C-alpha positions as protocol buffer text, in pm:
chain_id: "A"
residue {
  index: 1
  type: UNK
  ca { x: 6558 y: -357 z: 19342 }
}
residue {
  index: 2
  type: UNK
  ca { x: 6276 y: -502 z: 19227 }
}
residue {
  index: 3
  type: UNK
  ca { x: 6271 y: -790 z: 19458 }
}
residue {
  index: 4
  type: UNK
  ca { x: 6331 y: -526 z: 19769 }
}
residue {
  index: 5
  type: UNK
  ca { x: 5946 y: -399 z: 19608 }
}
residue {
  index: 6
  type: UNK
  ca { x: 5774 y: -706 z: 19596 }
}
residue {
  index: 7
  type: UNK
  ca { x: 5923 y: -845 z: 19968 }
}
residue {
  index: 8
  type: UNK
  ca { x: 5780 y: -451 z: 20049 }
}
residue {
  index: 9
  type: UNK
  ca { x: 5434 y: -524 z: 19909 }
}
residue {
  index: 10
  type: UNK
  ca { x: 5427 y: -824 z: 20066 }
}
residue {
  index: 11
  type: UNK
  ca { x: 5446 y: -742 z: 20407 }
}
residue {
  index: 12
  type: UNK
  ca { x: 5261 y: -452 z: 20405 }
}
residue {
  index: 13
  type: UNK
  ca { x: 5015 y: -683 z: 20268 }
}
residue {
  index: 14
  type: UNK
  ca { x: 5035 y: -923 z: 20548 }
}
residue {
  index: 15
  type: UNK
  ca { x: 5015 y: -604 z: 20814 }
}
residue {
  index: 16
  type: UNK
  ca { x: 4739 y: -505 z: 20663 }
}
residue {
  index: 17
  type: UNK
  ca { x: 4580 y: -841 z: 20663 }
}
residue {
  index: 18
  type: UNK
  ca { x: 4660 y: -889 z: 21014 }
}
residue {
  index: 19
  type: UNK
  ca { x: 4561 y: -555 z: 21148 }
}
residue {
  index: 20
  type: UNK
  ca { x: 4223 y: -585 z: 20961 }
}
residue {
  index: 21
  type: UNK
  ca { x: 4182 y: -986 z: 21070 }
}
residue {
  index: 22
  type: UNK
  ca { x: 4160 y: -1067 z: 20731 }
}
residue {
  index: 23
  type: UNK
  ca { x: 4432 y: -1330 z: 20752 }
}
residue {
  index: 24
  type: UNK
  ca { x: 4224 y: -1635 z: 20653 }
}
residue {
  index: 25
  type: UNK
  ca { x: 4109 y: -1474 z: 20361 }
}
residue {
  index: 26
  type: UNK
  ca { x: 4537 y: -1397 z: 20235 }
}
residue {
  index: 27
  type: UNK
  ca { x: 4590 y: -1750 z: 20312 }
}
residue {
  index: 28
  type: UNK
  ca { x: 4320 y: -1871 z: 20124 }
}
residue {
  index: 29
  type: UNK
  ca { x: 4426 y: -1630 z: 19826 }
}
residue {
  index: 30
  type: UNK
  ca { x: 4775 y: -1751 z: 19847 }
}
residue {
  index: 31
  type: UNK
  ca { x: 4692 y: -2098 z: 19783 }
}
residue {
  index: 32
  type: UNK
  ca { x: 4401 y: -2044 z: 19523 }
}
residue {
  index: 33
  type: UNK
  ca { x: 4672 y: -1865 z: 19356 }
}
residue {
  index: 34
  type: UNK
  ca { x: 4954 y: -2176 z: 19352 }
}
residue {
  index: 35
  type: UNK
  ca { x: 4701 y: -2371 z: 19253 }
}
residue {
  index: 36
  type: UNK
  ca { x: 4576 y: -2137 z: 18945 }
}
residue {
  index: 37
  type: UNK
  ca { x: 4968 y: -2107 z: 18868 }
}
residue {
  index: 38
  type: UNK
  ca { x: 5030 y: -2501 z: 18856 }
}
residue {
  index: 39
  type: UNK
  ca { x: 4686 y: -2502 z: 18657 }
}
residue {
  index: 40
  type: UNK
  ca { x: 4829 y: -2195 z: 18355 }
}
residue {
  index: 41
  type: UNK
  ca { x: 5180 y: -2374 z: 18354 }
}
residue {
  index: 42
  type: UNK
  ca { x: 5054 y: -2699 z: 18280 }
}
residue {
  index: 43
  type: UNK
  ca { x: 4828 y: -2550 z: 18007 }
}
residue {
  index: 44
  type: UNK
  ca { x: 5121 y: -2306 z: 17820 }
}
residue {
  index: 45
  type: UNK
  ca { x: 5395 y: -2599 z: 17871 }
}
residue {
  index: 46
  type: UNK
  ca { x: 5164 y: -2831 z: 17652 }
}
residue {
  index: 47
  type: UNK
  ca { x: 5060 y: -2547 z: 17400 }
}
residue {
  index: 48
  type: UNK
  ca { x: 5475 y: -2464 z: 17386 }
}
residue {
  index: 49
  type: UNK
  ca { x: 5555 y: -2798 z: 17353 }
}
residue {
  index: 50
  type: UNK
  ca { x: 5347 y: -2818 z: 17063 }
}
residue {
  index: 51
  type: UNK
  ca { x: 5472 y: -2458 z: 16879 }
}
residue {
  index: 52
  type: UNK
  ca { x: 5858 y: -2572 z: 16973 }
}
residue {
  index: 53
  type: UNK
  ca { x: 5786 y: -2894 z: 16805 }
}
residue {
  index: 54
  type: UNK
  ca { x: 5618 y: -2741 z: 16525 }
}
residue {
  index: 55
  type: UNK
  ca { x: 5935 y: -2494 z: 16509 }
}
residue {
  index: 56
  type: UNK
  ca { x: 6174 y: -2782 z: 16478 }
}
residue {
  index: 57
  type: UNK
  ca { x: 5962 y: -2946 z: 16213 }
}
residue {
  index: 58
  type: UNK
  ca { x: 5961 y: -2635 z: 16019 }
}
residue {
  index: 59
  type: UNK
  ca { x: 6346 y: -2612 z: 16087 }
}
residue {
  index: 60
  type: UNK
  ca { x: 6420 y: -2924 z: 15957 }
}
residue {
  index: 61
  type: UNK
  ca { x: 6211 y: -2874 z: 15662 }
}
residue {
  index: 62
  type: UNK
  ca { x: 6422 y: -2584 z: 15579 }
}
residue {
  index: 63
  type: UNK
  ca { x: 6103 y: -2345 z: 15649 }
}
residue {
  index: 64
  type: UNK
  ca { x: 6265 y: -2120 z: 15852 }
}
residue {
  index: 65
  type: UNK
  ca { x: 6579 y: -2125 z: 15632 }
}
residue {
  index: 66
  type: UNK
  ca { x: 6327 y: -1970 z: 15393 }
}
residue {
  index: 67
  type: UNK
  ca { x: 6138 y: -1717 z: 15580 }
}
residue {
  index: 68
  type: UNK
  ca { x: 6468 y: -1559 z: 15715 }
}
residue {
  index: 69
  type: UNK
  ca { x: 6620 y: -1573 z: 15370 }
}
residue {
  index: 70
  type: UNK
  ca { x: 6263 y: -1362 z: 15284 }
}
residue {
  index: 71
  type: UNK
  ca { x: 6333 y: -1125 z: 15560 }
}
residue {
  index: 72
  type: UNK
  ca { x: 6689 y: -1117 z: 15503 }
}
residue {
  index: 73
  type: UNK
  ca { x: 6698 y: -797 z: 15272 }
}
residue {
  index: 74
  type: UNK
  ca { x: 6487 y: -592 z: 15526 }
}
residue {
  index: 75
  type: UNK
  ca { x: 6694 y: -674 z: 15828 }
}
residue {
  index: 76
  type: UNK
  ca { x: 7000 y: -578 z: 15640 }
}
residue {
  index: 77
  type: UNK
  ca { x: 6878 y: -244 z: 15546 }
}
residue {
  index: 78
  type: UNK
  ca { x: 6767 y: -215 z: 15978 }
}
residue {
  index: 79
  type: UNK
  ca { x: 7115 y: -325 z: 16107 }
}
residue {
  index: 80
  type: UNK
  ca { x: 7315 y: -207 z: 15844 }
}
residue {
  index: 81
  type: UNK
  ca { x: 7628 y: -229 z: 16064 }
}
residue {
  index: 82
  type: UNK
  ca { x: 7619 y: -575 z: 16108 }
}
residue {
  index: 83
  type: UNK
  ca { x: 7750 y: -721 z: 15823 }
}
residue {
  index: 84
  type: UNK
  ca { x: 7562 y: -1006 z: 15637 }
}
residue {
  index: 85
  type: UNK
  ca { x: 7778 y: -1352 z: 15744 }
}
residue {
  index: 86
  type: UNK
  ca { x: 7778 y: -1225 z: 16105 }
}
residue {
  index: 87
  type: UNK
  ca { x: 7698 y: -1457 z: 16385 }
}
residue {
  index: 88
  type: UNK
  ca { x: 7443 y: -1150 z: 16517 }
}
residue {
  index: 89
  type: UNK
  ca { x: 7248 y: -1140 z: 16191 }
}
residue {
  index: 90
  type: UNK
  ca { x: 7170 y: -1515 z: 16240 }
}
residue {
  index: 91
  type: UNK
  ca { x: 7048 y: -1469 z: 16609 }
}
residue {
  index: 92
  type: UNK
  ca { x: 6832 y: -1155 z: 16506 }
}
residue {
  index: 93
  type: UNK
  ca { x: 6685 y: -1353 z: 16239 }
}
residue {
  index: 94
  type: UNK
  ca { x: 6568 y: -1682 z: 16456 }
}
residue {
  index: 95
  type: UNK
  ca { x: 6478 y: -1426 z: 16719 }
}
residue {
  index: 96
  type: UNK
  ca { x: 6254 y: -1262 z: 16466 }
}
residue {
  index: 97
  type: UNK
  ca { x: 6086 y: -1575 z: 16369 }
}
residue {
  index: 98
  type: UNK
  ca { x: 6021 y: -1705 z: 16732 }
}
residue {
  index: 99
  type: UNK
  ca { x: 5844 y: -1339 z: 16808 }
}
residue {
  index: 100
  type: UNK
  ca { x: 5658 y: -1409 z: 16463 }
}
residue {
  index: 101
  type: UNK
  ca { x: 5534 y: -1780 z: 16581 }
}
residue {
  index: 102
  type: UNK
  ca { x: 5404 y: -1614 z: 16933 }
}
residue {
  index: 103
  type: UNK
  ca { x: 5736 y: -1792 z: 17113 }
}
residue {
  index: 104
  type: UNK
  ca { x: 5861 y: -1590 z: 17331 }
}
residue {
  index: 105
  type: UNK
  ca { x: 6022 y: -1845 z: 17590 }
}
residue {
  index: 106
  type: UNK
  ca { x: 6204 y: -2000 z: 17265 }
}
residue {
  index: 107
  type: UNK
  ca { x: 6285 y: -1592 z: 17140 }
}
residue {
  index: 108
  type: UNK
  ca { x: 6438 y: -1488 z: 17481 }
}
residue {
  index: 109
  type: UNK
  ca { x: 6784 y: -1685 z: 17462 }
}
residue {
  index: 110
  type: UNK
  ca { x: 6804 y: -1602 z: 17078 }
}
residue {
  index: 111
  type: UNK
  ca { x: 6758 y: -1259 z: 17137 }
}
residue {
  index: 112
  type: UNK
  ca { x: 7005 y: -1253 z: 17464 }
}
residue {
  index: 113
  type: UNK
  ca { x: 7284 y: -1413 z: 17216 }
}
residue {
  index: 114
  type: UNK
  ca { x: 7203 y: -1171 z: 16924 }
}
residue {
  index: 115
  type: UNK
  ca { x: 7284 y: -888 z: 17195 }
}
residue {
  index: 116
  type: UNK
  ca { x: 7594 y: -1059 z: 17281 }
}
residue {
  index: 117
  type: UNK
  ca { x: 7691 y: -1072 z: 16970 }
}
residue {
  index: 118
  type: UNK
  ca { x: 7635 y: -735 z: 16860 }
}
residue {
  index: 119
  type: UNK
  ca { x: 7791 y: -589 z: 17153 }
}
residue {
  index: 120
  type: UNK
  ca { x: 8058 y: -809 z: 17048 }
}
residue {
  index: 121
  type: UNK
  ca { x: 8069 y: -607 z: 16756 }
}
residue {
  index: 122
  type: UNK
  ca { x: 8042 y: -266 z: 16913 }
}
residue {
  index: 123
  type: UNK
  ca { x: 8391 y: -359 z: 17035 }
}
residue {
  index: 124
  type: UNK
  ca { x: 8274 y: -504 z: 17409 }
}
residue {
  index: 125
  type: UNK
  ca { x: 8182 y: -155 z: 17525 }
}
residue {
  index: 126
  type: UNK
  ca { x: 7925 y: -90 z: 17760 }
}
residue {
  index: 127
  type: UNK
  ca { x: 7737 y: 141 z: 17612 }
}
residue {
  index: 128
  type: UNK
  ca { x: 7421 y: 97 z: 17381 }
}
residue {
  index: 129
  type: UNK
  ca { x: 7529 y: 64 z: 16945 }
}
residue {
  index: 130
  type: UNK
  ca { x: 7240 y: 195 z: 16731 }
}
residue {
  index: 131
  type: UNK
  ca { x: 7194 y: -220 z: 16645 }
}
residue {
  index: 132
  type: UNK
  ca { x: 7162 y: -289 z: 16972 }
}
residue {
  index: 133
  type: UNK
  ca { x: 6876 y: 11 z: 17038 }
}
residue {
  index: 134
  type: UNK
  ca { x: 6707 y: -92 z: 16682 }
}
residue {
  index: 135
  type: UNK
  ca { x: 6662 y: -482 z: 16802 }
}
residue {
  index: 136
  type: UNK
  ca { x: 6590 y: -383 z: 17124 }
}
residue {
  index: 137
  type: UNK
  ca { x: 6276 y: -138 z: 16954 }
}
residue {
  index: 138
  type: UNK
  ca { x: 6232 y: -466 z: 16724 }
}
residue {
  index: 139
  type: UNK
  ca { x: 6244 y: -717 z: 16961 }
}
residue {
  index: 140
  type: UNK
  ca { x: 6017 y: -600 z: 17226 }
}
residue {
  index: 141
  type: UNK
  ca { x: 5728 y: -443 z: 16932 }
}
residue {
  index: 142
  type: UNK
  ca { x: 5776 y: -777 z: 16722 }
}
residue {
  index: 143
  type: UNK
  ca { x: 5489 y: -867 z: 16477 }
}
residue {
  index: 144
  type: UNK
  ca { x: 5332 y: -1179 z: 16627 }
}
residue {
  index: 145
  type: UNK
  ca { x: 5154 y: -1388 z: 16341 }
}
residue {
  index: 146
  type: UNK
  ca { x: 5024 y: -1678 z: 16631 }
}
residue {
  index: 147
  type: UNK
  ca { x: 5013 y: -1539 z: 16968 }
}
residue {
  index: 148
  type: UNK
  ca { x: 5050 y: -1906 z: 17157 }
}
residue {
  index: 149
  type: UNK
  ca { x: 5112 y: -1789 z: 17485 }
}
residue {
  index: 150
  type: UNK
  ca { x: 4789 y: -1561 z: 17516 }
}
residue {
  index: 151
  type: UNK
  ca { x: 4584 y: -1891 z: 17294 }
}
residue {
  index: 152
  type: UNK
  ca { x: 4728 y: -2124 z: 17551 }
}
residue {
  index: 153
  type: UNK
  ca { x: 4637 y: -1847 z: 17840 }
}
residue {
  index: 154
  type: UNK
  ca { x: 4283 y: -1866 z: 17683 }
}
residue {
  index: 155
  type: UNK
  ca { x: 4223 y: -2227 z: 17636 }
}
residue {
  index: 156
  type: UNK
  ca { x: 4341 y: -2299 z: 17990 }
}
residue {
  index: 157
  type: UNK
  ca { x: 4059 y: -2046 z: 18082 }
}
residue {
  index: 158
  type: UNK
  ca { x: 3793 y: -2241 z: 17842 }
}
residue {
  index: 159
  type: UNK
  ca { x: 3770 y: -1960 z: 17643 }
}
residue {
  index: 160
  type: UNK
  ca { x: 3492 y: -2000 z: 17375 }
}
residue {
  index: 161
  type: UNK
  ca { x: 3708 y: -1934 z: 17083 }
}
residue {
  index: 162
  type: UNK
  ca { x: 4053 y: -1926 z: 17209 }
}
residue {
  index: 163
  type: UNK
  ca { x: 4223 y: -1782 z: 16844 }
}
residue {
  index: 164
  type: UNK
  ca { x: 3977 y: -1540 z: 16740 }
}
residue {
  index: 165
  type: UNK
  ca { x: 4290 y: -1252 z: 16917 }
}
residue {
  index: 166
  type: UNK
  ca { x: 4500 y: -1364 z: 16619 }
}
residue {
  index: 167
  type: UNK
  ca { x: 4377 y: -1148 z: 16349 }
}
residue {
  index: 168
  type: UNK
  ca { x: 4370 y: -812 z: 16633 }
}
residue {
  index: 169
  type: UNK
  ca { x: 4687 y: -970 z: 16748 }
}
residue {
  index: 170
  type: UNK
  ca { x: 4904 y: -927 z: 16387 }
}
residue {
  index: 171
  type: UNK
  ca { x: 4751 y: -627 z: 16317 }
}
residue {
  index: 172
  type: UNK
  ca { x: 4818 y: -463 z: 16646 }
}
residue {
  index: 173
  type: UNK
  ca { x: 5177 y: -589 z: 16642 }
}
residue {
  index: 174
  type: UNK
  ca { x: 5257 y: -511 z: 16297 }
}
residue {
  index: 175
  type: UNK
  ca { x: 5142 y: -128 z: 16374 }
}
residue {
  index: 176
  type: UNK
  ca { x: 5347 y: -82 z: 16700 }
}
residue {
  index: 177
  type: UNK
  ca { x: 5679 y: -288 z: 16501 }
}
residue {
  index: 178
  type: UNK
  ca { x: 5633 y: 12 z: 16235 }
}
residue {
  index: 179
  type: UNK
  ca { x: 5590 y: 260 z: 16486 }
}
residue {
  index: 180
  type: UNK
  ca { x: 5896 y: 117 z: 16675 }
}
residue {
  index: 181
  type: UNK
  ca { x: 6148 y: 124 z: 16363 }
}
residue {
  index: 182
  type: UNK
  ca { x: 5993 y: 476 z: 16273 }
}
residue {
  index: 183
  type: UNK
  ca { x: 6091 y: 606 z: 16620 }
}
residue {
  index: 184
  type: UNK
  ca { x: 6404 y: 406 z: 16665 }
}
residue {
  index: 185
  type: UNK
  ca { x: 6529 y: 573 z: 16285 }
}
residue {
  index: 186
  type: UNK
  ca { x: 6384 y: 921 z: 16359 }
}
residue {
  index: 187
  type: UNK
  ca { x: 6586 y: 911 z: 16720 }
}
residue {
  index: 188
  type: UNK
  ca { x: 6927 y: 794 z: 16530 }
}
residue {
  index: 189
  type: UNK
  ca { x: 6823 y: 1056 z: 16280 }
}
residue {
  index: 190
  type: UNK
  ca { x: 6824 y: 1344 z: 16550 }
}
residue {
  index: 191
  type: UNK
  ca { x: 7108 y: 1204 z: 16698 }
}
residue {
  index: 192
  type: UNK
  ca { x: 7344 y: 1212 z: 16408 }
}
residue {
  index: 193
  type: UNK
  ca { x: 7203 y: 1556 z: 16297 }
}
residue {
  index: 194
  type: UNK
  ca { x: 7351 y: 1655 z: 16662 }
}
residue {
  index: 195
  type: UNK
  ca { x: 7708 y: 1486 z: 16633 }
}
Protein backbone atom coordinates (compact mmCIF):
# COMPACT_ATOMS: atom_id res chain seq x y z
CA UNK A 1 0.00 0.00 0.00
CA UNK A 2 2.48 2.13 0.83
CA UNK A 3 4.36 1.94 -2.33
CA UNK A 4 0.82 2.57 -4.35
CA UNK A 5 1.27 6.24 -2.03
CA UNK A 6 4.57 7.15 -2.84
CA UNK A 7 4.24 6.10 -6.94
CA UNK A 8 0.82 8.53 -6.16
CA UNK A 9 2.89 11.40 -4.78
CA UNK A 10 5.14 11.06 -7.30
CA UNK A 11 3.27 11.71 -10.20
CA UNK A 12 1.17 14.15 -8.97
CA UNK A 13 4.39 15.70 -8.28
CA UNK A 14 5.62 15.48 -11.76
CA UNK A 15 1.94 16.90 -13.08
CA UNK A 16 2.31 19.48 -11.06
CA UNK A 17 5.80 20.22 -12.10
CA UNK A 18 4.90 20.01 -15.61
CA UNK A 19 1.72 21.98 -15.58
CA UNK A 20 3.55 24.78 -13.62
CA UNK A 21 6.95 24.44 -16.01
CA UNK A 22 8.82 23.83 -13.13
CA UNK A 23 10.37 20.66 -14.52
CA UNK A 24 14.03 21.76 -14.48
CA UNK A 25 13.81 22.69 -11.07
CA UNK A 26 12.30 18.54 -10.05
CA UNK A 27 15.11 17.36 -12.07
CA UNK A 28 17.57 19.30 -10.48
CA UNK A 29 16.02 18.30 -6.96
CA UNK A 30 16.06 14.72 -7.92
CA UNK A 31 19.64 14.59 -8.47
CA UNK A 32 20.80 17.00 -5.58
CA UNK A 33 18.95 14.52 -3.66
CA UNK A 34 20.98 11.10 -4.99
CA UNK A 35 23.76 12.87 -4.52
CA UNK A 36 22.97 14.04 -0.71
CA UNK A 37 21.84 10.22 -0.26
CA UNK A 38 25.27 8.69 -1.60
CA UNK A 39 26.88 11.59 0.57
CA UNK A 40 24.65 10.38 4.33
CA UNK A 41 25.28 6.61 3.37
CA UNK A 42 28.82 6.92 3.03
CA UNK A 43 28.97 8.92 6.32
CA UNK A 44 26.52 6.34 8.64
CA UNK A 45 28.24 3.14 6.86
CA UNK A 46 31.69 4.39 8.29
CA UNK A 47 30.20 5.57 11.75
CA UNK A 48 28.32 1.78 11.77
CA UNK A 49 31.23 0.18 10.82
CA UNK A 50 32.91 1.57 13.65
CA UNK A 51 29.88 0.87 16.51
CA UNK A 52 29.52 -2.90 14.87
CA UNK A 53 33.17 -3.27 15.35
CA UNK A 54 33.15 -1.84 18.66
CA UNK A 55 30.07 -4.32 19.39
CA UNK A 56 32.10 -7.33 18.42
CA UNK A 57 35.02 -6.19 20.51
CA UNK A 58 32.82 -5.82 23.41
CA UNK A 59 31.30 -9.31 22.50
CA UNK A 60 34.33 -10.99 22.53
CA UNK A 61 35.41 -9.42 25.64
CA UNK A 62 32.45 -10.92 27.24
CA UNK A 63 30.96 -7.19 27.74
CA UNK A 64 27.82 -7.84 26.50
CA UNK A 65 27.68 -11.25 28.23
CA UNK A 66 27.73 -8.94 31.25
CA UNK A 67 25.38 -6.19 30.58
CA UNK A 68 22.60 -8.73 29.57
CA UNK A 69 23.38 -10.86 32.58
CA UNK A 70 22.76 -7.11 34.47
CA UNK A 71 19.54 -6.72 32.68
CA UNK A 72 18.64 -10.20 32.90
CA UNK A 73 16.45 -9.98 36.17
CA UNK A 74 14.39 -7.01 34.73
CA UNK A 75 13.59 -8.62 31.43
CA UNK A 76 12.45 -11.66 33.23
CA UNK A 77 10.06 -9.90 35.40
CA UNK A 78 8.75 -7.96 31.59
CA UNK A 79 8.36 -11.30 29.67
CA UNK A 80 7.55 -13.43 32.34
CA UNK A 81 6.17 -16.05 29.91
CA UNK A 82 9.19 -16.68 28.30
CA UNK A 83 11.05 -18.81 30.30
CA UNK A 84 14.75 -18.03 31.20
CA UNK A 85 16.94 -20.69 28.77
CA UNK A 86 14.64 -19.72 25.86
CA UNK A 87 16.08 -18.98 22.51
CA UNK A 88 13.61 -15.58 22.61
CA UNK A 89 15.10 -14.31 25.88
CA UNK A 90 18.56 -14.34 24.17
CA UNK A 91 17.32 -12.38 21.01
CA UNK A 92 15.41 -9.78 23.30
CA UNK A 93 18.46 -9.34 25.22
CA UNK A 94 21.09 -8.58 22.14
CA UNK A 95 18.20 -6.63 20.69
CA UNK A 96 18.14 -4.59 23.84
CA UNK A 97 21.76 -3.89 23.80
CA UNK A 98 21.97 -2.89 20.02
CA UNK A 99 18.92 -0.21 20.78
CA UNK A 100 21.17 0.75 23.92
CA UNK A 101 24.51 1.30 21.62
CA UNK A 102 22.25 3.58 19.07
CA UNK A 103 22.36 0.34 16.44
CA UNK A 104 19.49 0.02 15.01
CA UNK A 105 20.52 -1.62 11.54
CA UNK A 106 22.44 -4.33 13.85
CA UNK A 107 18.91 -4.39 16.37
CA UNK A 108 16.46 -4.96 13.42
CA UNK A 109 17.33 -8.77 12.57
CA UNK A 110 17.73 -9.48 16.41
CA UNK A 111 14.57 -8.13 17.12
CA UNK A 112 12.79 -9.87 13.87
CA UNK A 113 14.23 -13.36 15.34
CA UNK A 114 13.19 -12.57 18.99
CA UNK A 115 9.54 -12.19 17.40
CA UNK A 116 9.94 -15.38 15.69
CA UNK A 117 10.77 -16.92 18.44
CA UNK A 118 8.22 -15.80 20.72
CA UNK A 119 5.53 -16.40 18.36
CA UNK A 120 7.10 -19.67 18.29
CA UNK A 121 6.16 -19.85 21.72
CA UNK A 122 2.66 -18.50 21.50
CA UNK A 123 2.13 -21.82 19.69
CA UNK A 124 2.59 -20.34 15.81
CA UNK A 125 -0.68 -18.43 16.06
CA UNK A 126 -1.28 -15.39 14.36
CA UNK A 127 -2.38 -13.34 16.72
CA UNK A 128 -0.36 -10.86 19.03
CA UNK A 129 1.02 -12.78 22.86
CA UNK A 130 1.32 -10.12 25.59
CA UNK A 131 5.48 -10.80 24.96
CA UNK A 132 5.17 -10.05 21.71
CA UNK A 133 3.04 -6.50 22.43
CA UNK A 134 5.58 -5.79 25.54
CA UNK A 135 8.87 -6.04 23.09
CA UNK A 136 7.15 -4.52 20.52
CA UNK A 137 6.35 -1.27 23.26
CA UNK A 138 10.18 -2.05 24.29
CA UNK A 139 11.67 -2.30 21.17
CA UNK A 140 10.41 0.64 19.34
CA UNK A 141 10.74 3.21 22.91
CA UNK A 142 14.28 1.58 23.63
CA UNK A 143 16.69 3.65 25.87
CA UNK A 144 19.48 4.71 23.52
CA UNK A 145 22.79 5.38 25.61
CA UNK A 146 24.86 6.49 22.01
CA UNK A 147 22.57 7.55 19.38
CA UNK A 148 25.20 6.70 16.29
CA UNK A 149 22.92 7.00 13.59
CA UNK A 150 21.67 10.67 14.42
CA UNK A 151 25.94 11.44 15.52
CA UNK A 152 26.83 10.01 12.16
CA UNK A 153 23.66 12.06 10.54
CA UNK A 154 25.33 15.10 12.27
CA UNK A 155 28.92 14.75 11.49
CA UNK A 156 28.12 14.11 7.83
CA UNK A 157 26.33 17.56 8.14
CA UNK A 158 29.61 19.20 9.94
CA UNK A 159 27.76 19.70 12.81
CA UNK A 160 29.75 21.77 15.43
CA UNK A 161 29.47 19.31 18.17
CA UNK A 162 28.03 16.27 16.70
CA UNK A 163 27.39 14.29 20.43
CA UNK A 164 26.23 17.01 22.49
CA UNK A 165 22.17 15.03 21.57
CA UNK A 166 23.54 12.20 23.75
CA UNK A 167 22.78 13.38 27.13
CA UNK A 168 18.86 14.76 25.69
CA UNK A 169 19.03 11.58 23.76
CA UNK A 170 19.17 8.93 27.06
CA UNK A 171 17.10 10.96 28.92
CA UNK A 172 14.39 11.31 26.37
CA UNK A 173 14.53 7.59 25.62
CA UNK A 174 14.69 6.36 29.03
CA UNK A 175 11.30 8.49 29.78
CA UNK A 176 9.27 7.25 26.72
CA UNK A 177 10.84 3.23 27.52
CA UNK A 178 9.08 3.87 31.10
CA UNK A 179 6.16 5.33 29.68
CA UNK A 180 6.00 2.42 27.13
CA UNK A 181 6.21 -0.54 29.81
CA UNK A 182 3.75 1.58 32.04
CA UNK A 183 1.20 1.60 29.18
CA UNK A 184 1.98 -1.77 27.76
CA UNK A 185 1.31 -3.29 31.76
CA UNK A 186 -1.66 -0.95 32.44
CA UNK A 187 -3.29 -2.23 28.86
CA UNK A 188 -2.59 -6.11 29.88
CA UNK A 189 -3.88 -4.98 33.23
CA UNK A 190 -7.34 -3.82 31.75
CA UNK A 191 -7.34 -6.57 29.60
CA UNK A 192 -7.17 -9.35 32.10
CA UNK A 193 -9.53 -7.42 34.48
CA UNK A 194 -11.99 -7.91 31.30
CA UNK A 195 -11.38 -11.77 30.63
Amino acid sequence: MVNYIWVFMTLIGLVFAGINGTMAEVNEAIFNGAKEAVTLCIGLISILVFWLGMMKIAESAGLLDKLSNLFRPLISRLFPEVPPGHPAMGYILSNMMANLFGLGNAATPLGIKAMEELKRLNGGRDTVSRSMVTFLAINTSSITLIPTTVIAIRMTYHSAAPTEIVGPTLIATCFSAVAAIFIDRYFHYRRSRKG
